[in-house]
Amino acid sequence: MSEAMEPGPVATGTGAGARRLTPGDLLKLAFVADPQISPDGATIAYVRTVTDGETHEYRSTIWLVPVTGGEGRPFTAGPKADSSPRWSPGGERLAFVSDRSGEKQLWLMERAGGEAYQLTTMRYGATGPVWSPDGRSLAFLSSGAPGDDAALLSRERTAKEKEDEEKARKDRPVTVTRLKYKADDSFGLLDGKYRHLWIVDVPPRSADPIARARPRQLTPGAFDVAEPVWAPDGHRLAFAANCLPDADRHPTVQDIHLVPAAGGETRRLTAGTGTFHAPAWSPDGSRLLCVGHHGEFGLATLDRLWSLEPDTGLLTCLTPDLDLSVGDQAIGDVRFGASATGPVWVEGGSAIIFSASRHGTTQLFRLTVAGGPVRQLTTGQHWIYGFTVDRAGGRAAVGLATPDSPGEVGSVDLAKASLETLTAVNAWLPREVWLARPEEFWFPGAGARPIQGWIMPPVGKAPGRRYPVVLEIHGGPHAMYGPAFFFEFQLLAAEGYGVVYTNPRGSHGYGQEFVHAVVDHYGEGDFADLMAAVDHVTGLDWVDAARLGVTGGSYGGYMTNWIVGHTHRFRAAVTQRSICNWLSFYGVSDIGYYFVERELGATPTSGPERLAQLSPLSYARDVTTPLLILHSEQDMRCPMEQAEQLFILLKALGKETELVRFPGSNHNLSRGGRPLLRVERLRRIIGWFHRYLGTVPGDYVLQEA
């Protein structure tokens, strides 16, 4: 510990724990995702991901829990990854995705249990199963290159074919002709394949379901399909995609499309100028819901709820007066796996349930289609990070994170607007470990604009003593912190640091004007808001204003770099997956060629001086704060060269700095990277702050959990 402390009163934590949190505790967490409520509303299927104690790799299984509470049970088992559970319309079986045969494929299993059987053998895997209304077919997504033979794509590769493809990939030069040719979630270059919509008939339980399954491809072409959904009559499917011929020049465009289930021409419904996704058919099939915007405020435009007529393309905004972004904008470091967040029709199509982000929390809301105000259903200091609704529209299953829980499955009675937690997969945490409780505060930012923040006192804070404080800055910048559990923050508090984190201008949760206020103004009002937060907390009697640290990732890393070049008030800084040079970022990031112009209002040709002015690299000579640089080697969002430029210049100038490179990792190391590397990242952060803010000399070695 940086200071010898007793745990102090239980009031500083959330339970009568026996020890402090350690980095290794991250390996003990179970990550809960994708809650899917059965059509009858009785059972919730969800994905539980844990770290294997021997291999230190992630292992995901599907669990079932009754909505009445009680013990859940594992639905699948094994050392591989099972995900995406989807109930059949009658609720008698579940489709899911598993890599137990090698590639990810669709599997089926009866609700009562038994042996799972494989449905697809796609060459490059199958994901995203969606049942047809009659339960006889499944739509799914699978990849292939334009022109690939459908029969070939329907056959799983042999080990020899995989080996040959990998060898060819390594040995063959790559010719680049596209503007967008790499992606962070691909850990590198795009491979020329696109994700397309397929349908496979579901045979009755038989001796050889694979032999009976004949997948057919609905959408060929050079575009990626997302979020397919069947029309109630089963004759059409809607999906989201960017099918523009010059899609790379319009990378944020996404349209809602229709395609006949029997095959045929795809028809675009929206205008090709906005961003629309999450389609959902009304029960009578006359309308589609979707979420999106026309890009009036660029990348800072709020998502709204829309009604779309499939026959005419008429698009009507249903939430014009809701000054919040529809959907989940919160961020954390203990989410793993996807969760459904799209809107859902209820009450025969007369009302809609959706989520929205407000003041650091994500809540459920209800909208009456005929008119009237939007009603917030859930309240409290939590993060609802996914939800589904039963067939009757009376109950929702939710993924739920709270200040002392990384995530559990919950149930919402939509009529009573009551929320109940059903699982206790991480109950050991507040029982065994002292946790800090975030305390909300508001303060005047630049121009007296009200800004929301939270501060977590160090675990064991004693009266009359002062402690170092670390400022955490979120990425985005259009994202949102909140009071829900954040492992990194809790670890800092356990090690004797106060933690302050805020939502400065540019964050979601406070309206359109607020989220847009940072655009074309990086390093101005946002910097002032963050410094005002520090001014506010240094007035607390337990804060040592002479021992301040700062850290953040992505945009938060950019702001960390900016801060140490513009103030000397911090004694230590850790910059993560950061940006230091907008001129080079434009060309090396997978989003740089459009992000820079839309967020900063300049390009290397239209405003090189402006980009240099906004680049922290330009202020390296003014840095006096010791700076640790953490970066992933396969980061395509904020590529490694950003860290290299910053490190080399600071080192050449004689500044105190170190660079740590994480192999085999991308921009999401802190959230979904390899478990042991995530732990090592936390150790490095703690060790740096101990070195410069604490009382432990040199590198600090933490005990294993």
PDB file of N, CA and C in Angstrom, residues 524-587:
ATOM      1  N   GLU A 524     -10.157  22.999 -25.141  1.00  0.00           N
ATOM      2  CA  GLU A 524     -10.625  24.309 -24.681  1.00  0.00           C
ATOM      3  C   GLU A 524     -11.579  24.124 -23.501  1.00  0.00           C
ATOM      4  N   GLY A 525     -12.884  24.149 -23.768  1.00  0.00           N
ATOM      5  CA  GLY A 525     -13.840  24.004 -22.676  1.00  0.00           C
ATOM      6  C   GLY A 525     -13.748  22.674 -21.962  1.00  0.00           C
ATOM      7  N   ASP A 526     -13.387  21.610 -22.683  1.00  0.00           N
ATOM      8  CA  ASP A 526     -13.244  20.307 -22.038  1.00  0.00           C
ATOM      9  C   ASP A 526     -12.096  20.324 -21.036  1.00  0.00           C
ATOM     10  N   PHE A 527     -10.979  20.923 -21.436  1.00  0.00           N
ATOM     11  CA  PHE A 527      -9.836  21.072 -20.531  1.00  0.00           C
ATOM     12  C   PHE A 527     -10.228  21.899 -19.311  1.00  0.00           C
ATOM     13  N   ALA A 528     -10.949  22.990 -19.534  1.00  0.00           N
ATOM     14  CA  ALA A 528     -11.364  23.847 -18.424  1.00  0.00           C
ATOM     15  C   ALA A 528     -12.320  23.114 -17.486  1.00  0.00           C
ATOM     16  N   ASP A 529     -13.225  22.305 -18.047  1.00  0.00           N
ATOM     17  CA  ASP A 529     -14.147  21.531 -17.208  1.00  0.00           C
ATOM     18  C   ASP A 529     -13.388  20.559 -16.315  1.00  0.00           C
ATOM     19  N   LEU A 530     -12.408  19.872 -16.880  1.00  0.00           N
ATOM     20  CA  LEU A 530     -11.632  18.908 -16.105  1.00  0.00           C
ATOM     21  C   LEU A 530     -10.827  19.587 -15.006  1.00  0.00           C
ATOM     22  N   MET A 531     -10.245  20.732 -15.305  1.00  0.00           N
ATOM     23  CA  MET A 531      -9.485  21.450 -14.282  1.00  0.00           C
ATOM     24  C   MET A 531     -10.415  21.996 -13.198  1.00  0.00           C
ATOM     25  N   ALA A 532     -11.635  22.370 -13.589  1.00  0.00           N
ATOM     26  CA  ALA A 532     -12.601  22.830 -12.590  1.00  0.00           C
ATOM     27  C   ALA A 532     -12.989  21.694 -11.652  1.00  0.00           C
ATOM     28  N   ALA A 533     -13.065  20.466 -12.183  1.00  0.00           N
ATOM     29  CA  ALA A 533     -13.351  19.311 -11.330  1.00  0.00           C
ATOM     30  C   ALA A 533     -12.240  19.109 -10.316  1.00  0.00           C
ATOM     31  N   VAL A 534     -10.994  19.243 -10.758  1.00  0.00           N
ATOM     32  CA  VAL A 534      -9.863  19.104  -9.840  1.00  0.00           C
ATOM     33  C   VAL A 534      -9.886  20.220  -8.801  1.00  0.00           C
ATOM     34  N   ASP A 535     -10.187  21.439  -9.234  1.00  0.00           N
ATOM     35  CA  ASP A 535     -10.295  22.551  -8.286  1.00  0.00           C
ATOM     36  C   ASP A 535     -11.341  22.244  -7.219  1.00  0.00           C
ATOM     37  N   HIS A 536     -12.443  21.660  -7.652  1.00  0.00           N
ATOM     38  CA  HIS A 536     -13.537  21.367  -6.721  1.00  0.00           C
ATOM     39  C   HIS A 536     -13.115  20.340  -5.672  1.00  0.00           C
ATOM     40  N   VAL A 537     -12.500  19.239  -6.103  1.00  0.00           N
ATOM     41  CA  VAL A 537     -12.197  18.168  -5.152  1.00  0.00           C
ATOM     42  C   VAL A 537     -10.994  18.501  -4.281  1.00  0.00           C
ATOM     43  N   THR A 538     -10.096  19.354  -4.754  1.00  0.00           N
ATOM     44  CA  THR A 538      -8.953  19.707  -3.899  1.00  0.00           C
ATOM     45  C   THR A 538      -9.384  20.569  -2.725  1.00  0.00           C
ATOM     46  N   GLY A 539     -10.625  21.015  -2.734  1.00  0.00           N
ATOM     47  CA  GLY A 539     -11.154  21.721  -1.580  1.00  0.00           C
ATOM     48  C   GLY A 539     -11.616  20.805  -0.467  1.00  0.00           C
ATOM     49  N   LEU A 540     -11.652  19.495  -0.723  1.00  0.00           N
ATOM     50  CA  LEU A 540     -12.050  18.540   0.309  1.00  0.00           C
ATOM     51  C   LEU A 540     -10.923  18.360   1.313  1.00  0.00           C
ATOM     52  N   ASP A 541     -11.287  18.167   2.571  1.00  0.00           N
ATOM     53  CA  ASP A 541     -10.266  18.171   3.623  1.00  0.00           C
ATOM     54  C   ASP A 541      -9.366  16.940   3.610  1.00  0.00           C
ATOM     55  N   TRP A 542      -9.722  15.894   2.851  1.00  0.00           N
ATOM     56  CA  TRP A 542      -8.883  14.695   2.823  1.00  0.00           C
ATOM     57  C   TRP A 542      -8.010  14.607   1.570  1.00  0.00           C
ATOM     58  N   VAL A 543      -8.135  15.559   0.649  1.00  0.00           N
ATOM     59  CA  VAL A 543      -7.395  15.522  -0.612  1.00  0.00           C
ATOM     60  C   VAL A 543      -6.073  16.268  -0.474  1.00  0.00           C
ATOM     61  N   ASP A 544      -4.991  15.609  -0.884  1.00  0.00           N
ATOM     62  CA  ASP A 544      -3.667  16.229  -0.901  1.00  0.00           C
ATOM     63  C   ASP A 544      -3.456  16.851  -2.280  1.00  0.00           C
ATOM     64  N   ALA A 545      -3.623  18.162  -2.378  1.00  0.00           N
ATOM     65  CA  ALA A 545      -3.531  18.853  -3.665  1.00  0.00           C
ATOM     66  C   ALA A 545      -2.135  18.805  -4.258  1.00  0.00           C
ATOM     67  N   ALA A 546      -1.142  18.423  -3.465  1.00  0.00           N
ATOM     68  CA  ALA A 546       0.230  18.327  -3.973  1.00  0.00           C
ATOM     69  C   ALA A 546       0.527  16.952  -4.562  1.00  0.00           C
ATOM     70  N   ARG A 547      -0.425  16.015  -4.469  1.00  0.00           N
ATOM     71  CA  ARG A 547      -0.214  14.666  -5.001  1.00  0.00           C
ATOM     72  C   ARG A 547      -1.392  14.292  -5.899  1.00  0.00           C
ATOM     73  N   LEU A 548      -1.377  14.828  -7.107  1.00  0.00           N
ATOM     74  CA  LEU A 548      -2.438  14.581  -8.073  1.00  0.00           C
ATOM     75  C   LEU A 548      -1.903  13.773  -9.244  1.00  0.00           C
ATOM     76  N   GLY A 549      -2.702  12.821  -9.703  1.00  0.00           N
ATOM     77  CA  GLY A 549      -2.378  12.048 -10.893  1.00  0.00           C
ATOM     78  C   GLY A 549      -3.491  12.181 -11.912  1.00  0.00           C
ATOM     79  N   VAL A 550      -3.201  11.836 -13.152  1.00  0.00           N
ATOM     80  CA  VAL A 550      -4.207  11.898 -14.212  1.00  0.00           C
ATOM     81  C   VAL A 550      -3.984  10.737 -15.170  1.00  0.00           C
ATOM     82  N   THR A 551      -5.087  10.156 -15.655  1.00  0.00           N
ATOM     83  CA  THR A 551      -5.010   9.076 -16.630  1.00  0.00           C
ATOM     84  C   THR A 551      -6.287   9.037 -17.440  1.00  0.00           C
ATOM     85  N   GLY A 552      -6.205   8.422 -18.603  1.00  0.00           N
ATOM     86  CA  GLY A 552      -7.362   8.246 -19.466  1.00  0.00           C
ATOM     87  C   GLY A 552      -6.958   7.502 -20.713  1.00  0.00           C
ATOM     88  N   GLY A 553      -7.965   7.005 -21.450  1.00  0.00           N
ATOM     89  CA  GLY A 553      -7.694   6.237 -22.651  1.00  0.00           C
ATOM     90  C   GLY A 553      -8.401   6.793 -23.865  1.00  0.00           C
ATOM     91  N   SER A 554      -7.789   6.639 -25.039  1.00  0.00           N
ATOM     92  CA  SER A 554      -8.336   7.111 -26.307  1.00  0.00           C
ATOM     93  C   SER A 554      -8.442   8.640 -26.261  1.00  0.00           C
ATOM     94  N   TYR A 555      -9.650   9.201 -26.403  1.00  0.00           N
ATOM     95  CA  TYR A 555      -9.766  10.653 -26.198  1.00  0.00           C
ATOM     96  C   TYR A 555      -9.294  11.033 -24.801  1.00  0.00           C
ATOM     97  N   GLY A 556      -9.546  10.158 -23.808  1.00  0.00           N
ATOM     98  CA  GLY A 556      -9.040  10.420 -22.461  1.00  0.00           C
ATOM     99  C   GLY A 556      -7.525  10.417 -22.415  1.00  0.00           C
ATOM    100  N   GLY A 557      -6.893   9.592 -23.269  1.00  0.00           N
ATOM    101  CA  GLY A 557      -5.439   9.627 -23.397  1.00  0.00           C
ATOM    102  C   GLY A 557      -4.971  10.895 -24.079  1.00  0.00           C
ATOM    103  N   TYR A 558      -5.718  11.324 -25.092  1.00  0.00           N
ATOM    104  CA  TYR A 558      -5.410  12.607 -25.740  1.00  0.00           C
ATOM    105  C   TYR A 558      -5.450  13.737 -24.721  1.00  0.00           C
ATOM    106  N   MET A 559      -6.504  13.762 -23.895  1.00  0.00           N
ATOM    107  CA  MET A 559      -6.620  14.835 -22.909  1.00  0.00           C
ATOM    108  C   MET A 559      -5.536  14.726 -21.842  1.00  0.00           C
ATOM    109  N   THR A 560      -5.129  13.507 -21.495  1.00  0.00           N
ATOM    110  CA  THR A 560      -4.003  13.350 -20.563  1.00  0.00           C
ATOM    111  C   THR A 560      -2.746  13.972 -21.161  1.00  0.00           C
ATOM    112  N   ASN A 561      -2.484  13.677 -22.429  1.00  0.00           N
ATOM    113  CA  ASN A 561      -1.328  14.273 -23.105  1.00  0.00           C
ATOM    114  C   ASN A 561      -1.442  15.795 -23.169  1.00  0.00           C
ATOM    115  N   TRP A 562      -2.646  16.274 -23.444  1.00  0.00           N
ATOM    116  CA  TRP A 562      -2.872  17.721 -23.525  1.00  0.00           C
ATOM    117  C   TRP A 562      -2.637  18.378 -22.163  1.00  0.00           C
ATOM    118  N   ILE A 563      -3.147  17.735 -21.131  1.00  0.00           N
ATOM    119  CA  ILE A 563      -3.055  18.303 -19.780  1.00  0.00           C
ATOM    120  C   ILE A 563      -1.604  18.454 -19.344  1.00  0.00           C
ATOM    121  N   VAL A 564      -0.787  17.416 -19.537  1.00  0.00           N
ATOM    122  CA  VAL A 564       0.596  17.511 -19.046  1.00  0.00           C
ATOM    123  C   VAL A 564       1.418  18.509 -19.853  1.00  0.00           C
ATOM    124  N   GLY A 565       0.923  18.896 -21.030  1.00  0.00           N
ATOM    125  CA  GLY A 565       1.599  19.925 -21.803  1.00  0.00           C
ATOM    126  C   GLY A 565       1.093  21.326 -21.528  1.00  0.00           C
ATOM    127  N   HIS A 566       0.052  21.427 -20.673  1.00  0.00           N
ATOM    128  CA  HIS A 566      -0.552  22.737 -20.426  1.00  0.00           C
ATOM    129  C   HIS A 566      -0.671  23.097 -18.953  1.00  0.00           C
ATOM    130  N   THR A 567      -0.308  22.190 -18.067  1.00  0.00           N
ATOM    131  CA  THR A 567      -0.303  22.508 -16.641  1.00  0.00           C
ATOM    132  C   THR A 567       0.722  21.623 -15.947  1.00  0.00           C
ATOM    133  N   HIS A 568       1.261  22.120 -14.841  1.00  0.00           N
ATOM    134  CA  HIS A 568       2.258  21.369 -14.067  1.00  0.00           C
ATOM    135  C   HIS A 568       1.688  20.904 -12.724  1.00  0.00           C
ATOM    136  N   ARG A 569       0.358  20.913 -12.600  1.00  0.00           N
ATOM    137  CA  ARG A 569      -0.229  20.615 -11.295  1.00  0.00           C
ATOM    138  C   ARG A 569      -0.245  19.121 -10.976  1.00  0.00           C
ATOM    139  N   PHE A 570      -0.018  18.254 -11.963  1.00  0.00           N
ATOM    140  CA  PHE A 570      -0.054  16.807 -11.739  1.00  0.00           C
ATOM    141  C   PHE A 570       1.359  16.259 -11.576  1.00  0.00           C
ATOM    142  N   ARG A 571       1.528  15.393 -10.574  1.00  0.00           N
ATOM    143  CA  ARG A 571       2.845  14.822 -10.292  1.00  0.00           C
ATOM    144  C   ARG A 571       3.103  13.517 -11.029  1.00  0.00           C
ATOM    145  N   ALA A 572       2.063  12.933 -11.603  1.00  0.00           N
ATOM    146  CA  ALA A 572       2.227  11.696 -12.377  1.00  0.00           C
ATOM    147  C   ALA A 572       1.068  11.571 -13.348  1.00  0.00           C
ATOM    148  N   ALA A 573       1.337  10.952 -14.504  1.00  0.00           N
ATOM    149  CA  ALA A 573       0.298  10.762 -15.516  1.00  0.00           C
ATOM    150  C   ALA A 573       0.512   9.430 -16.219  1.00  0.00           C
ATOM    151  N   VAL A 574      -0.596   8.798 -16.594  1.00  0.00           N
ATOM    152  CA  VAL A 574      -0.568   7.566 -17.388  1.00  0.00           C
ATOM    153  C   VAL A 574      -1.482   7.784 -18.586  1.00  0.00           C
ATOM    154  N   THR A 575      -0.918   7.767 -19.785  1.00  0.00           N
ATOM    155  CA  THR A 575      -1.724   7.934 -20.992  1.00  0.00           C
ATOM    156  C   THR A 575      -1.888   6.584 -21.672  1.00  0.00           C
ATOM    157  N   GLN A 576      -3.117   6.268 -22.073  1.00  0.00           N
ATOM    158  CA  GLN A 576      -3.439   4.946 -22.590  1.00  0.00           C
ATOM    159  C   GLN A 576      -4.101   5.051 -23.958  1.00  0.00           C
ATOM    160  N   ARG A 577      -3.664   4.172 -24.907  1.00  0.00           N
ATOM    161  CA  ARG A 577      -4.231   4.124 -26.271  1.00  0.00           C
ATOM    162  C   ARG A 577      -4.530   5.538 -26.782  1.00  0.00           C
ATOM    163  N   SER A 578      -3.526   6.398 -26.729  1.00  0.00           N
ATOM    164  CA  SER A 578      -3.766   7.834 -26.850  1.00  0.00           C
ATOM    165  C   SER A 578      -3.470   8.382 -28.239  1.00  0.00           C
ATOM    166  N   ILE A 579      -3.733   9.663 -28.383  1.00  0.00           N
ATOM    167  CA  ILE A 579      -3.462  10.438 -29.593  1.00  0.00           C
ATOM    168  C   ILE A 579      -2.539  11.577 -29.205  1.00  0.00           C
ATOM    169  N   CYS A 580      -1.495  11.778 -30.023  1.00  0.00           N
ATOM    170  CA  CYS A 580      -0.597  12.904 -29.764  1.00  0.00           C
ATOM    171  C   CYS A 580      -0.392  13.779 -30.990  1.00  0.00           C
ATOM    172  N   ASN A 581      -0.748  13.262 -32.184  1.00  0.00           N
ATOM    173  CA  ASN A 581      -0.467  13.988 -33.424  1.00  0.00           C
ATOM    174  C   ASN A 581      -1.623  13.790 -34.394  1.00  0.00           C
ATOM    175  N   TRP A 582      -2.469  14.811 -34.532  1.00  0.00           N
ATOM    176  CA  TRP A 582      -3.637  14.696 -35.401  1.00  0.00           C
ATOM    177  C   TRP A 582      -3.253  14.622 -36.880  1.00  0.00           C
ATOM    178  N   LEU A 583      -2.134  15.196 -37.247  1.00  0.00           N
ATOM    179  CA  LEU A 583      -1.707  15.153 -38.648  1.00  0.00           C
ATOM    180  C   LEU A 583      -1.457  13.722 -39.111  1.00  0.00           C
ATOM    181  N   SER A 584      -0.771  12.933 -38.301  1.00  0.00           N
ATOM    182  CA  SER A 584      -0.535  11.537 -38.687  1.00  0.00           C
ATOM    183  C   SER A 584      -1.739  10.659 -38.367  1.00  0.00           C
ATOM    184  N   PHE A 585      -2.473  10.976 -37.307  1.00  0.00           N
ATOM    185  CA  PHE A 585      -3.661  10.201 -36.950  1.00  0.00           C
ATOM    186  C   PHE A 585      -4.637  10.137 -38.121  1.00  0.00           C
ATOM    187  N   TYR A 586      -4.746  11.212 -38.865  1.00  0.00           N
ATOM    188  CA  TYR A 586      -5.657  11.276 -40.013  1.00  0.00           C
ATOM    189  C   TYR A 586      -5.443  10.092 -40.952  1.00  0.00           C
ATOM    190  N   GLY A 587      -4.193   9.719 -41.174  1.00  0.00           N
ATOM    191  CA  GLY A 587      -3.902   8.675 -42.146  1.00  0.00           C
ATOM    192  C   GLY A 587      -3.661   7.295 -41.586  1.00  0.00           C
TER     193      GLY A 587
END
